[in-house]
Amino acid sequence: MSTAKKAPAGELLESAQTPSVESSISYSADHLANQFLIAMPGMMDANFAGSVIYLFEHTERGAMGLVVNRPTEVDLATLFDKIELKLEIAPLLKQPVYFGGPVQIERGFVLHEPSSENAYSSSLAVPGGLTMTTSKDVLEAVANGQGPKNFLMTLGYSGWSAGQLEEEISLNGWINVPLSRAEMVEIIFNTPASQRYERTMGHLGFDPSHLSGEAGHA
């Protein structure tokens, strides 16, 4: 798995390197974008043990995704204060910020449902799936009560170089789970974080304890 890259302190969303939408459209036959990755029981990397990742890009150059079931102790109120935005929407104040992965952990990534009403300056809309935004304007919209209805804020993302994810899957590190957008929305936004692994695994139709000797599939 890629290691974290150091970024200047305080840079959250505005300067994050967002993959181009164009690069995400030319998928090969085995692309896994817009799918979940589930860490297999034998995953030894503490960053990813028990993790569910939403993969938003997978091309011949590599893959990128966000862990969606690892809330941190930082809440939105604390993060908004750090970037000098005033958040007064009570239900959101204690909403946790998530660990999205070990790459660029000083930067923010917002995963949300696509919307034809709001356009942000730096977004990647996954065809048939969700939208990942890295520009600060999405948080400004949230602070004003005009942001996406459902969203998940992470610090950092998960990244793989060319061929690395495929190799990790072949070595039983991950198993991929293709779901409809409605099913992914239900898991990411309507299911408690502690239950997202089991809920995602449940769509495969077998007991997670039986996976240790199984290979992932692509």
mmCIF file with all atom_site columns, C-alpha atoms in Angstrom:
data_model
loop_
_atom_site.group_PDB
_atom_site.id
_atom_site.type_symbol
_atom_site.label_atom_id
_atom_site.label_alt_id
_atom_site.label_comp_id
_atom_site.label_asym_id
_atom_site.label_entity_id
_atom_site.label_seq_id
_atom_site.pdbx_PDB_ins_code
_atom_site.Cartn_x
_atom_site.Cartn_y
_atom_site.Cartn_z
_atom_site.occupancy
_atom_site.B_iso_or_equiv
_atom_site.pdbx_formal_charge
_atom_site.auth_seq_id
_atom_site.auth_comp_id
_atom_site.auth_asym_id
_atom_site.auth_atom_id
_atom_site.pdbx_PDB_model_num
ATOM 1   C CA . MET A 1 1   ? 0.000   0.000   0.000   1.00 0.00 ? 1   MET A CA 1
ATOM 2   C CA . SER A 1 2   ? 1.238   3.477   -0.760  1.00 0.00 ? 2   SER A CA 1
ATOM 3   C CA . THR A 1 3   ? 2.816   5.409   2.043   1.00 0.00 ? 3   THR A CA 1
ATOM 4   C CA . ALA A 1 4   ? 1.606   8.789   3.199   1.00 0.00 ? 4   ALA A CA 1
ATOM 5   C CA . LYS A 1 5   ? 2.973   11.850  1.452   1.00 0.00 ? 5   LYS A CA 1
ATOM 6   C CA . LYS A 1 6   ? 3.734   14.890  3.574   1.00 0.00 ? 6   LYS A CA 1
ATOM 7   C CA . ALA A 1 7   ? 1.719   18.019  2.799   1.00 0.00 ? 7   ALA A CA 1
ATOM 8   C CA . PRO A 1 8   ? 1.959   21.473  4.347   1.00 0.00 ? 8   PRO A CA 1
ATOM 9   C CA . ALA A 1 9   ? 0.034   21.706  7.613   1.00 0.00 ? 9   ALA A CA 1
ATOM 10  C CA . GLY A 1 10  ? -3.397  23.225  7.301   1.00 0.00 ? 10  GLY A CA 1
ATOM 11  C CA . GLU A 1 11  ? -3.942  22.311  3.643   1.00 0.00 ? 11  GLU A CA 1
ATOM 12  C CA . LEU A 1 12  ? -7.158  20.351  3.807   1.00 0.00 ? 12  LEU A CA 1
ATOM 13  C CA . LEU A 1 13  ? -9.239  20.411  0.676   1.00 0.00 ? 13  LEU A CA 1
ATOM 14  C CA . GLU A 1 14  ? -8.118  23.225  -1.572  1.00 0.00 ? 14  GLU A CA 1
ATOM 15  C CA . SER A 1 15  ? -4.875  21.780  -2.922  1.00 0.00 ? 15  SER A CA 1
ATOM 16  C CA . ALA A 1 16  ? -5.637  18.073  -2.939  1.00 0.00 ? 16  ALA A CA 1
ATOM 17  C CA . GLN A 1 17  ? -4.580  16.331  -6.123  1.00 0.00 ? 17  GLN A CA 1
ATOM 18  C CA . THR A 1 18  ? -7.782  15.160  -7.737  1.00 0.00 ? 18  THR A CA 1
ATOM 19  C CA . PRO A 1 19  ? -7.600  12.592  -10.542 1.00 0.00 ? 19  PRO A CA 1
ATOM 20  C CA . SER A 1 20  ? -9.177  13.847  -13.725 1.00 0.00 ? 20  SER A CA 1
ATOM 21  C CA . VAL A 1 21  ? -12.673 12.702  -14.595 1.00 0.00 ? 21  VAL A CA 1
ATOM 22  C CA . GLU A 1 22  ? -11.469 11.863  -18.088 1.00 0.00 ? 22  GLU A CA 1
ATOM 23  C CA . SER A 1 23  ? -8.896  9.420   -16.755 1.00 0.00 ? 23  SER A CA 1
ATOM 24  C CA . SER A 1 24  ? -11.634 7.578   -14.873 1.00 0.00 ? 24  SER A CA 1
ATOM 25  C CA . ILE A 1 25  ? -13.855 6.939   -17.890 1.00 0.00 ? 25  ILE A CA 1
ATOM 26  C CA . SER A 1 26  ? -11.559 4.722   -19.966 1.00 0.00 ? 26  SER A CA 1
ATOM 27  C CA . TYR A 1 27  ? -11.954 1.579   -17.894 1.00 0.00 ? 27  TYR A CA 1
ATOM 28  C CA . SER A 1 28  ? -10.406 -1.755  -18.746 1.00 0.00 ? 28  SER A CA 1
ATOM 29  C CA . ALA A 1 29  ? -12.505 -4.893  -18.547 1.00 0.00 ? 29  ALA A CA 1
ATOM 30  C CA . ASP A 1 30  ? -11.404 -5.589  -14.980 1.00 0.00 ? 30  ASP A CA 1
ATOM 31  C CA . HIS A 1 31  ? -11.823 -2.112  -13.517 1.00 0.00 ? 31  HIS A CA 1
ATOM 32  C CA . LEU A 1 32  ? -13.034 -2.001  -9.945  1.00 0.00 ? 32  LEU A CA 1
ATOM 33  C CA . ALA A 1 33  ? -14.000 1.655   -9.651  1.00 0.00 ? 33  ALA A CA 1
ATOM 34  C CA . ASN A 1 34  ? -17.390 2.232   -8.034  1.00 0.00 ? 34  ASN A CA 1
ATOM 35  C CA . GLN A 1 35  ? -17.045 -0.941  -5.982  1.00 0.00 ? 35  GLN A CA 1
ATOM 36  C CA . PHE A 1 36  ? -16.247 -1.708  -2.368  1.00 0.00 ? 36  PHE A CA 1
ATOM 37  C CA . LEU A 1 37  ? -13.023 -3.393  -1.320  1.00 0.00 ? 37  LEU A CA 1
ATOM 38  C CA . ILE A 1 38  ? -13.171 -5.437  1.877   1.00 0.00 ? 38  ILE A CA 1
ATOM 39  C CA . ALA A 1 39  ? -9.998  -6.271  3.760   1.00 0.00 ? 39  ALA A CA 1
ATOM 40  C CA . MET A 1 40  ? -9.685  -10.040 4.126   1.00 0.00 ? 40  MET A CA 1
ATOM 41  C CA . PRO A 1 41  ? -9.384  -11.472 7.659   1.00 0.00 ? 41  PRO A CA 1
ATOM 42  C CA . GLY A 1 42  ? -5.665  -12.072 7.158   1.00 0.00 ? 42  GLY A CA 1
ATOM 43  C CA . MET A 1 43  ? -4.888  -8.411  6.411   1.00 0.00 ? 43  MET A CA 1
ATOM 44  C CA . MET A 1 44  ? -1.761  -7.614  8.408   1.00 0.00 ? 44  MET A CA 1
ATOM 45  C CA . ASP A 1 45  ? -1.530  -3.879  7.669   1.00 0.00 ? 45  ASP A CA 1
ATOM 46  C CA . ALA A 1 46  ? -3.036  -2.097  10.681  1.00 0.00 ? 46  ALA A CA 1
ATOM 47  C CA . ASN A 1 47  ? -4.133  0.769   8.417   1.00 0.00 ? 47  ASN A CA 1
ATOM 48  C CA . PHE A 1 48  ? -6.549  -1.518  6.620   1.00 0.00 ? 48  PHE A CA 1
ATOM 49  C CA . ALA A 1 49  ? -7.473  -4.430  8.901   1.00 0.00 ? 49  ALA A CA 1
ATOM 50  C CA . GLY A 1 50  ? -11.266 -4.653  9.007   1.00 0.00 ? 50  GLY A CA 1
ATOM 51  C CA . SER A 1 51  ? -11.643 -1.845  6.474   1.00 0.00 ? 51  SER A CA 1
ATOM 52  C CA . VAL A 1 52  ? -14.230 -1.186  3.807   1.00 0.00 ? 52  VAL A CA 1
ATOM 53  C CA . ILE A 1 53  ? -12.975 1.038   0.979   1.00 0.00 ? 53  ILE A CA 1
ATOM 54  C CA . TYR A 1 54  ? -15.029 2.795   -1.682  1.00 0.00 ? 54  TYR A CA 1
ATOM 55  C CA . LEU A 1 55  ? -12.869 2.724   -4.813  1.00 0.00 ? 55  LEU A CA 1
ATOM 56  C CA . PHE A 1 56  ? -13.383 5.861   -6.888  1.00 0.00 ? 56  PHE A CA 1
ATOM 57  C CA . GLU A 1 57  ? -10.635 5.333   -9.456  1.00 0.00 ? 57  GLU A CA 1
ATOM 58  C CA . HIS A 1 58  ? -8.985  2.279   -11.002 1.00 0.00 ? 58  HIS A CA 1
ATOM 59  C CA . THR A 1 59  ? -6.982  2.566   -14.213 1.00 0.00 ? 59  THR A CA 1
ATOM 60  C CA . GLU A 1 60  ? -3.809  1.110   -15.675 1.00 0.00 ? 60  GLU A CA 1
ATOM 61  C CA . ARG A 1 61  ? -1.935  3.756   -13.664 1.00 0.00 ? 61  ARG A CA 1
ATOM 62  C CA . GLY A 1 62  ? -3.236  2.588   -10.302 1.00 0.00 ? 62  GLY A CA 1
ATOM 63  C CA . ALA A 1 63  ? -6.192  2.950   -7.957  1.00 0.00 ? 63  ALA A CA 1
ATOM 64  C CA . MET A 1 64  ? -7.560  5.346   -5.351  1.00 0.00 ? 64  MET A CA 1
ATOM 65  C CA . GLY A 1 65  ? -10.269 4.976   -2.726  1.00 0.00 ? 65  GLY A CA 1
ATOM 66  C CA . LEU A 1 66  ? -11.531 6.059   0.686   1.00 0.00 ? 66  LEU A CA 1
ATOM 67  C CA . VAL A 1 67  ? -11.949 3.973   3.825   1.00 0.00 ? 67  VAL A CA 1
ATOM 68  C CA . VAL A 1 68  ? -15.578 4.459   4.877   1.00 0.00 ? 68  VAL A CA 1
ATOM 69  C CA . ASN A 1 69  ? -15.767 2.653   8.229   1.00 0.00 ? 69  ASN A CA 1
ATOM 70  C CA . ARG A 1 70  ? -12.956 4.174   10.308  1.00 0.00 ? 70  ARG A CA 1
ATOM 71  C CA . PRO A 1 71  ? -14.240 7.241   12.212  1.00 0.00 ? 71  PRO A CA 1
ATOM 72  C CA . THR A 1 72  ? -11.607 9.271   14.044  1.00 0.00 ? 72  THR A CA 1
ATOM 73  C CA . GLU A 1 73  ? -11.904 11.232  17.281  1.00 0.00 ? 73  GLU A CA 1
ATOM 74  C CA . VAL A 1 74  ? -12.048 14.470  15.280  1.00 0.00 ? 74  VAL A CA 1
ATOM 75  C CA . ASP A 1 75  ? -15.555 15.788  14.612  1.00 0.00 ? 75  ASP A CA 1
ATOM 76  C CA . LEU A 1 76  ? -16.786 18.209  11.968  1.00 0.00 ? 76  LEU A CA 1
ATOM 77  C CA . ALA A 1 77  ? -17.042 21.060  14.457  1.00 0.00 ? 77  ALA A CA 1
ATOM 78  C CA . THR A 1 78  ? -13.320 20.774  15.204  1.00 0.00 ? 78  THR A CA 1
ATOM 79  C CA . LEU A 1 79  ? -12.356 20.502  11.555  1.00 0.00 ? 79  LEU A CA 1
ATOM 80  C CA . PHE A 1 80  ? -14.511 23.433  10.465  1.00 0.00 ? 80  PHE A CA 1
ATOM 81  C CA . ASP A 1 81  ? -12.980 25.559  13.223  1.00 0.00 ? 81  ASP A CA 1
ATOM 82  C CA . LYS A 1 82  ? -9.510  24.640  11.963  1.00 0.00 ? 82  LYS A CA 1
ATOM 83  C CA . ILE A 1 83  ? -10.292 25.863  8.444   1.00 0.00 ? 83  ILE A CA 1
ATOM 84  C CA . GLU A 1 84  ? -12.086 28.946  9.780   1.00 0.00 ? 84  GLU A CA 1
ATOM 85  C CA . LEU A 1 85  ? -15.605 28.033  8.746   1.00 0.00 ? 85  LEU A CA 1
ATOM 86  C CA . LYS A 1 86  ? -18.538 28.452  11.107  1.00 0.00 ? 86  LYS A CA 1
ATOM 87  C CA . LEU A 1 87  ? -20.684 25.345  11.371  1.00 0.00 ? 87  LEU A CA 1
ATOM 88  C CA . GLU A 1 88  ? -23.880 25.818  13.372  1.00 0.00 ? 88  GLU A CA 1
ATOM 89  C CA . ILE A 1 89  ? -26.009 22.934  12.096  1.00 0.00 ? 89  ILE A CA 1
ATOM 90  C CA . ALA A 1 90  ? -26.480 20.933  15.276  1.00 0.00 ? 90  ALA A CA 1
ATOM 91  C CA . PRO A 1 91  ? -26.860 17.434  13.768  1.00 0.00 ? 91  PRO A CA 1
ATOM 92  C CA . LEU A 1 92  ? -23.525 17.830  11.972  1.00 0.00 ? 92  LEU A CA 1
ATOM 93  C CA . LEU A 1 93  ? -21.378 19.213  14.778  1.00 0.00 ? 93  LEU A CA 1
ATOM 94  C CA . LYS A 1 94  ? -20.518 15.832  16.274  1.00 0.00 ? 94  LYS A CA 1
ATOM 95  C CA . GLN A 1 95  ? -20.410 13.938  12.987  1.00 0.00 ? 95  GLN A CA 1
ATOM 96  C CA . PRO A 1 96  ? -16.989 12.258  12.851  1.00 0.00 ? 96  PRO A CA 1
ATOM 97  C CA . VAL A 1 97  ? -14.254 12.857  10.338  1.00 0.00 ? 97  VAL A CA 1
ATOM 98  C CA . TYR A 1 98  ? -13.028 9.532   8.933   1.00 0.00 ? 98  TYR A CA 1
ATOM 99  C CA . PHE A 1 99  ? -9.598  8.057   8.269   1.00 0.00 ? 99  PHE A CA 1
ATOM 100 C CA . GLY A 1 100 ? -9.670  7.710   4.496   1.00 0.00 ? 100 GLY A CA 1
ATOM 101 C CA . GLY A 1 101 ? -6.247  6.125   4.161   1.00 0.00 ? 101 GLY A CA 1
ATOM 102 C CA . PRO A 1 102 ? -2.559  6.777   4.835   1.00 0.00 ? 102 PRO A CA 1
ATOM 103 C CA . VAL A 1 103 ? -1.857  8.928   1.756   1.00 0.00 ? 103 VAL A CA 1
ATOM 104 C CA . GLN A 1 104 ? -1.968  12.738  2.129   1.00 0.00 ? 104 GLN A CA 1
ATOM 105 C CA . ILE A 1 105 ? -3.461  12.545  5.606   1.00 0.00 ? 105 ILE A CA 1
ATOM 106 C CA . GLU A 1 106 ? -3.364  16.334  5.964   1.00 0.00 ? 106 GLU A CA 1
ATOM 107 C CA . ARG A 1 107 ? -5.822  16.711  3.087   1.00 0.00 ? 107 ARG A CA 1
ATOM 108 C CA . GLY A 1 108 ? -9.581  16.412  3.105   1.00 0.00 ? 108 GLY A CA 1
ATOM 109 C CA . PHE A 1 109 ? -11.813 14.387  0.821   1.00 0.00 ? 109 PHE A CA 1
ATOM 110 C CA . VAL A 1 110 ? -15.615 14.533  0.799   1.00 0.00 ? 110 VAL A CA 1
ATOM 111 C CA . LEU A 1 111 ? -17.567 11.553  -0.511  1.00 0.00 ? 111 LEU A CA 1
ATOM 112 C CA . HIS A 1 112 ? -21.177 12.380  -1.318  1.00 0.00 ? 112 HIS A CA 1
ATOM 113 C CA . GLU A 1 113 ? -24.116 11.579  -3.520  1.00 0.00 ? 113 GLU A CA 1
ATOM 114 C CA . PRO A 1 114 ? -24.102 13.229  -6.955  1.00 0.00 ? 114 PRO A CA 1
ATOM 115 C CA . SER A 1 115 ? -26.236 16.328  -7.361  1.00 0.00 ? 115 SER A CA 1
ATOM 116 C CA . SER A 1 116 ? -27.345 18.235  -10.439 1.00 0.00 ? 116 SER A CA 1
ATOM 117 C CA . GLU A 1 117 ? -28.037 21.284  -8.263  1.00 0.00 ? 117 GLU A CA 1
ATOM 118 C CA . ASN A 1 118 ? -24.568 21.847  -6.796  1.00 0.00 ? 118 ASN A CA 1
ATOM 119 C CA . ALA A 1 119 ? -21.350 21.979  -8.806  1.00 0.00 ? 119 ALA A CA 1
ATOM 120 C CA . TYR A 1 120 ? -18.057 22.183  -6.925  1.00 0.00 ? 120 TYR A CA 1
ATOM 121 C CA . SER A 1 121 ? -14.775 23.361  -8.371  1.00 0.00 ? 121 SER A CA 1
ATOM 122 C CA . SER A 1 122 ? -12.857 20.108  -7.889  1.00 0.00 ? 122 SER A CA 1
ATOM 123 C CA . SER A 1 123 ? -14.965 16.954  -8.039  1.00 0.00 ? 123 SER A CA 1
ATOM 124 C CA . LEU A 1 124 ? -14.717 13.506  -9.553  1.00 0.00 ? 124 LEU A CA 1
ATOM 125 C CA . ALA A 1 125 ? -18.107 11.998  -10.390 1.00 0.00 ? 125 ALA A CA 1
ATOM 126 C CA . VAL A 1 126 ? -17.772 8.226   -10.678 1.00 0.00 ? 126 VAL A CA 1
ATOM 127 C CA . PRO A 1 127 ? -20.058 7.013   -13.495 1.00 0.00 ? 127 PRO A CA 1
ATOM 128 C CA . GLY A 1 128 ? -23.027 5.253   -11.902 1.00 0.00 ? 128 GLY A CA 1
ATOM 129 C CA . GLY A 1 129 ? -21.675 5.887   -8.424  1.00 0.00 ? 129 GLY A CA 1
ATOM 130 C CA . LEU A 1 130 ? -20.807 8.596   -5.939  1.00 0.00 ? 130 LEU A CA 1
ATOM 131 C CA . THR A 1 131 ? -18.903 11.869  -6.176  1.00 0.00 ? 131 THR A CA 1
ATOM 132 C CA . MET A 1 132 ? -15.605 12.695  -4.483  1.00 0.00 ? 132 MET A CA 1
ATOM 133 C CA . THR A 1 133 ? -14.895 16.394  -3.927  1.00 0.00 ? 133 THR A CA 1
ATOM 134 C CA . THR A 1 134 ? -11.637 17.946  -2.719  1.00 0.00 ? 134 THR A CA 1
ATOM 135 C CA . SER A 1 135 ? -12.402 21.669  -3.027  1.00 0.00 ? 135 SER A CA 1
ATOM 136 C CA . LYS A 1 136 ? -13.248 23.740  0.034   1.00 0.00 ? 136 LYS A CA 1
ATOM 137 C CA . ASP A 1 137 ? -16.460 25.040  -1.543  1.00 0.00 ? 137 ASP A CA 1
ATOM 138 C CA . VAL A 1 138 ? -18.279 21.831  -0.641  1.00 0.00 ? 138 VAL A CA 1
ATOM 139 C CA . LEU A 1 139 ? -17.653 22.527  3.059   1.00 0.00 ? 139 LEU A CA 1
ATOM 140 C CA . GLU A 1 140 ? -18.668 26.144  2.622   1.00 0.00 ? 140 GLU A CA 1
ATOM 141 C CA . ALA A 1 141 ? -21.945 24.861  1.200   1.00 0.00 ? 141 ALA A CA 1
ATOM 142 C CA . VAL A 1 142 ? -22.341 22.480  4.156   1.00 0.00 ? 142 VAL A CA 1
ATOM 143 C CA . ALA A 1 143 ? -21.758 25.348  6.594   1.00 0.00 ? 143 ALA A CA 1
ATOM 144 C CA . ASN A 1 144 ? -24.467 27.359  4.824   1.00 0.00 ? 144 ASN A CA 1
ATOM 145 C CA . GLY A 1 145 ? -26.927 24.483  4.920   1.00 0.00 ? 145 GLY A CA 1
ATOM 146 C CA . GLN A 1 146 ? -26.757 24.030  1.157   1.00 0.00 ? 146 GLN A CA 1
ATOM 147 C CA . GLY A 1 147 ? -24.301 21.155  0.891   1.00 0.00 ? 147 GLY A CA 1
ATOM 148 C CA . PRO A 1 148 ? -24.967 17.541  -0.041  1.00 0.00 ? 148 PRO A CA 1
ATOM 149 C CA . LYS A 1 149 ? -27.605 15.840  2.082   1.00 0.00 ? 149 LYS A CA 1
ATOM 150 C CA . ASN A 1 150 ? -25.436 12.784  2.645   1.00 0.00 ? 150 ASN A CA 1
ATOM 151 C CA . PHE A 1 151 ? -21.663 13.055  2.833   1.00 0.00 ? 151 PHE A CA 1
ATOM 152 C CA . LEU A 1 152 ? -18.667 11.501  4.521   1.00 0.00 ? 152 LEU A CA 1
ATOM 153 C CA . MET A 1 153 ? -15.577 13.575  5.270   1.00 0.00 ? 153 MET A CA 1
ATOM 154 C CA . THR A 1 154 ? -12.184 11.878  5.376   1.00 0.00 ? 154 THR A CA 1
ATOM 155 C CA . LEU A 1 155 ? -8.613  12.919  5.974   1.00 0.00 ? 155 LEU A CA 1
ATOM 156 C CA . GLY A 1 156 ? -6.291  11.031  3.651   1.00 0.00 ? 156 GLY A CA 1
ATOM 157 C CA . TYR A 1 157 ? -7.015  8.472   0.978   1.00 0.00 ? 157 TYR A CA 1
ATOM 158 C CA . SER A 1 158 ? -5.919  4.968   0.031   1.00 0.00 ? 158 SER A CA 1
ATOM 159 C CA . GLY A 1 159 ? -3.730  4.619   -3.047  1.00 0.00 ? 159 GLY A CA 1
ATOM 160 C CA . TRP A 1 160 ? -2.119  1.883   -5.105  1.00 0.00 ? 160 TRP A CA 1
ATOM 161 C CA . SER A 1 161 ? 0.463   2.154   -7.882  1.00 0.00 ? 161 SER A CA 1
ATOM 162 C CA . ALA A 1 162 ? 0.044   0.440   -11.253 1.00 0.00 ? 162 ALA A CA 1
ATOM 163 C CA . GLY A 1 163 ? -0.708  -3.258  -10.762 1.00 0.00 ? 163 GLY A CA 1
ATOM 164 C CA . GLN A 1 164 ? -0.402  -3.094  -6.980  1.00 0.00 ? 164 GLN A CA 1
ATOM 165 C CA . LEU A 1 165 ? -4.080  -3.556  -6.142  1.00 0.00 ? 165 LEU A CA 1
ATOM 166 C CA . GLU A 1 166 ? -4.397  -6.449  -8.563  1.00 0.00 ? 166 GLU A CA 1
ATOM 167 C CA . GLU A 1 167 ? -1.441  -8.131  -6.886  1.00 0.00 ? 167 GLU A CA 1
ATOM 168 C CA . GLU A 1 168 ? -2.862  -7.593  -3.396  1.00 0.00 ? 168 GLU A CA 1
ATOM 169 C CA . ILE A 1 169 ? -6.179  -9.105  -4.483  1.00 0.00 ? 169 ILE A CA 1
ATOM 170 C CA . SER A 1 170 ? -4.398  -12.130 -5.958  1.00 0.00 ? 170 SER A CA 1
ATOM 171 C CA . LEU A 1 171 ? -2.579  -12.565 -2.638  1.00 0.00 ? 171 LEU A CA 1
ATOM 172 C CA . ASN A 1 172 ? -5.903  -12.656 -0.749  1.00 0.00 ? 172 ASN A CA 1
ATOM 173 C CA . GLY A 1 173 ? -5.533  -9.192  0.740   1.00 0.00 ? 173 GLY A CA 1
ATOM 174 C CA . TRP A 1 174 ? -8.855  -7.879  -0.545  1.00 0.00 ? 174 TRP A CA 1
ATOM 175 C CA . ILE A 1 175 ? -12.145 -8.996  -1.980  1.00 0.00 ? 175 ILE A CA 1
ATOM 176 C CA . ASN A 1 176 ? -14.208 -6.666  -4.160  1.00 0.00 ? 176 ASN A CA 1
ATOM 177 C CA . VAL A 1 177 ? -17.962 -6.206  -3.787  1.00 0.00 ? 177 VAL A CA 1
ATOM 178 C CA . PRO A 1 178 ? -19.933 -4.651  -6.667  1.00 0.00 ? 178 PRO A CA 1
ATOM 179 C CA . LEU A 1 179 ? -23.203 -3.097  -5.480  1.00 0.00 ? 179 LEU A CA 1
ATOM 180 C CA . SER A 1 180 ? -25.818 -0.721  -6.804  1.00 0.00 ? 180 SER A CA 1
ATOM 181 C CA . ARG A 1 181 ? -25.516 2.952   -5.908  1.00 0.00 ? 181 ARG A CA 1
ATOM 182 C CA . ALA A 1 182 ? -28.577 2.633   -3.664  1.00 0.00 ? 182 ALA A CA 1
ATOM 183 C CA . GLU A 1 183 ? -26.949 -0.230  -1.765  1.00 0.00 ? 183 GLU A CA 1
ATOM 184 C CA . MET A 1 184 ? -23.688 1.694   -1.372  1.00 0.00 ? 184 MET A CA 1
ATOM 185 C CA . VAL A 1 185 ? -25.535 4.790   -0.161  1.00 0.00 ? 185 VAL A CA 1
ATOM 186 C CA . GLU A 1 186 ? -27.378 2.675   2.398   1.00 0.00 ? 186 GLU A CA 1
ATOM 187 C CA . ILE A 1 187 ? -24.129 1.240   3.755   1.00 0.00 ? 187 ILE A CA 1
ATOM 188 C CA . ILE A 1 188 ? -22.029 4.426   3.759   1.00 0.00 ? 188 ILE A CA 1
ATOM 189 C CA . PHE A 1 189 ? -24.598 6.958   4.927   1.00 0.00 ? 189 PHE A CA 1
ATOM 190 C CA . ASN A 1 190 ? -27.328 5.017   6.742   1.00 0.00 ? 190 ASN A CA 1
ATOM 191 C CA . THR A 1 191 ? -25.450 2.208   8.480   1.00 0.00 ? 191 THR A CA 1
ATOM 192 C CA . PRO A 1 192 ? -23.439 2.725   11.707  1.00 0.00 ? 192 PRO A CA 1
ATOM 193 C CA . ALA A 1 193 ? -19.704 2.658   10.997  1.00 0.00 ? 193 ALA A CA 1
ATOM 194 C CA . SER A 1 194 ? -19.223 -0.368  13.262  1.00 0.00 ? 194 SER A CA 1
ATOM 195 C CA . GLN A 1 195 ? -21.632 -2.399  11.109  1.00 0.00 ? 195 GLN A CA 1
ATOM 196 C CA . ARG A 1 196 ? -20.471 -1.417  7.615   1.00 0.00 ? 196 ARG A CA 1
ATOM 197 C CA . TYR A 1 197 ? -17.953 -4.249  7.266   1.00 0.00 ? 197 TYR A CA 1
ATOM 198 C CA . GLU A 1 198 ? -20.466 -6.932  8.155   1.00 0.00 ? 198 GLU A CA 1
ATOM 199 C CA . ARG A 1 199 ? -23.211 -5.287  6.096   1.00 0.00 ? 199 ARG A CA 1
ATOM 200 C CA . THR A 1 200 ? -20.985 -5.120  3.026   1.00 0.00 ? 200 THR A CA 1
ATOM 201 C CA . MET A 1 201 ? -19.762 -8.663  3.542   1.00 0.00 ? 201 MET A CA 1
ATOM 202 C CA . GLY A 1 202 ? -23.364 -9.806  3.844   1.00 0.00 ? 202 GLY A CA 1
ATOM 203 C CA . HIS A 1 203 ? -23.936 -8.970  0.186   1.00 0.00 ? 203 HIS A CA 1
ATOM 204 C CA . LEU A 1 204 ? -21.494 -11.748 -0.729  1.00 0.00 ? 204 LEU A CA 1
ATOM 205 C CA . GLY A 1 205 ? -23.727 -14.313 0.923   1.00 0.00 ? 205 GLY A CA 1
ATOM 206 C CA . PHE A 1 206 ? -21.239 -16.132 3.130   1.00 0.00 ? 206 PHE A CA 1
ATOM 207 C CA . ASP A 1 207 ? -19.650 -15.993 6.579   1.00 0.00 ? 207 ASP A CA 1
ATOM 208 C CA . PRO A 1 208 ? -16.540 -13.732 6.809   1.00 0.00 ? 208 PRO A CA 1
ATOM 209 C CA . SER A 1 209 ? -14.847 -16.368 8.970   1.00 0.00 ? 209 SER A CA 1
ATOM 210 C CA . HIS A 1 210 ? -14.716 -18.633 5.920   1.00 0.00 ? 210 HIS A CA 1
ATOM 211 C CA . LEU A 1 211 ? -12.690 -16.159 3.887   1.00 0.00 ? 211 LEU A CA 1
ATOM 212 C CA . SER A 1 212 ? -9.160  -16.731 5.160   1.00 0.00 ? 212 SER A CA 1
ATOM 213 C CA . GLY A 1 213 ? -8.348  -19.215 2.432   1.00 0.00 ? 213 GLY A CA 1
ATOM 214 C CA . GLU A 1 214 ? -10.335 -17.605 -0.336  1.00 0.00 ? 214 GLU A CA 1
ATOM 215 C CA . ALA A 1 215 ? -8.923  -15.464 -3.109  1.00 0.00 ? 215 ALA A CA 1
ATOM 216 C CA . GLY A 1 216 ? -10.371 -12.107 -3.999  1.00 0.00 ? 216 GLY A CA 1
ATOM 217 C CA . HIS A 1 217 ? -12.131 -11.692 -7.326  1.00 0.00 ? 217 HIS A CA 1
ATOM 218 C CA . ALA A 1 218 ? -11.973 -8.976  -9.890  1.00 0.00 ? 218 ALA A CA 1
#
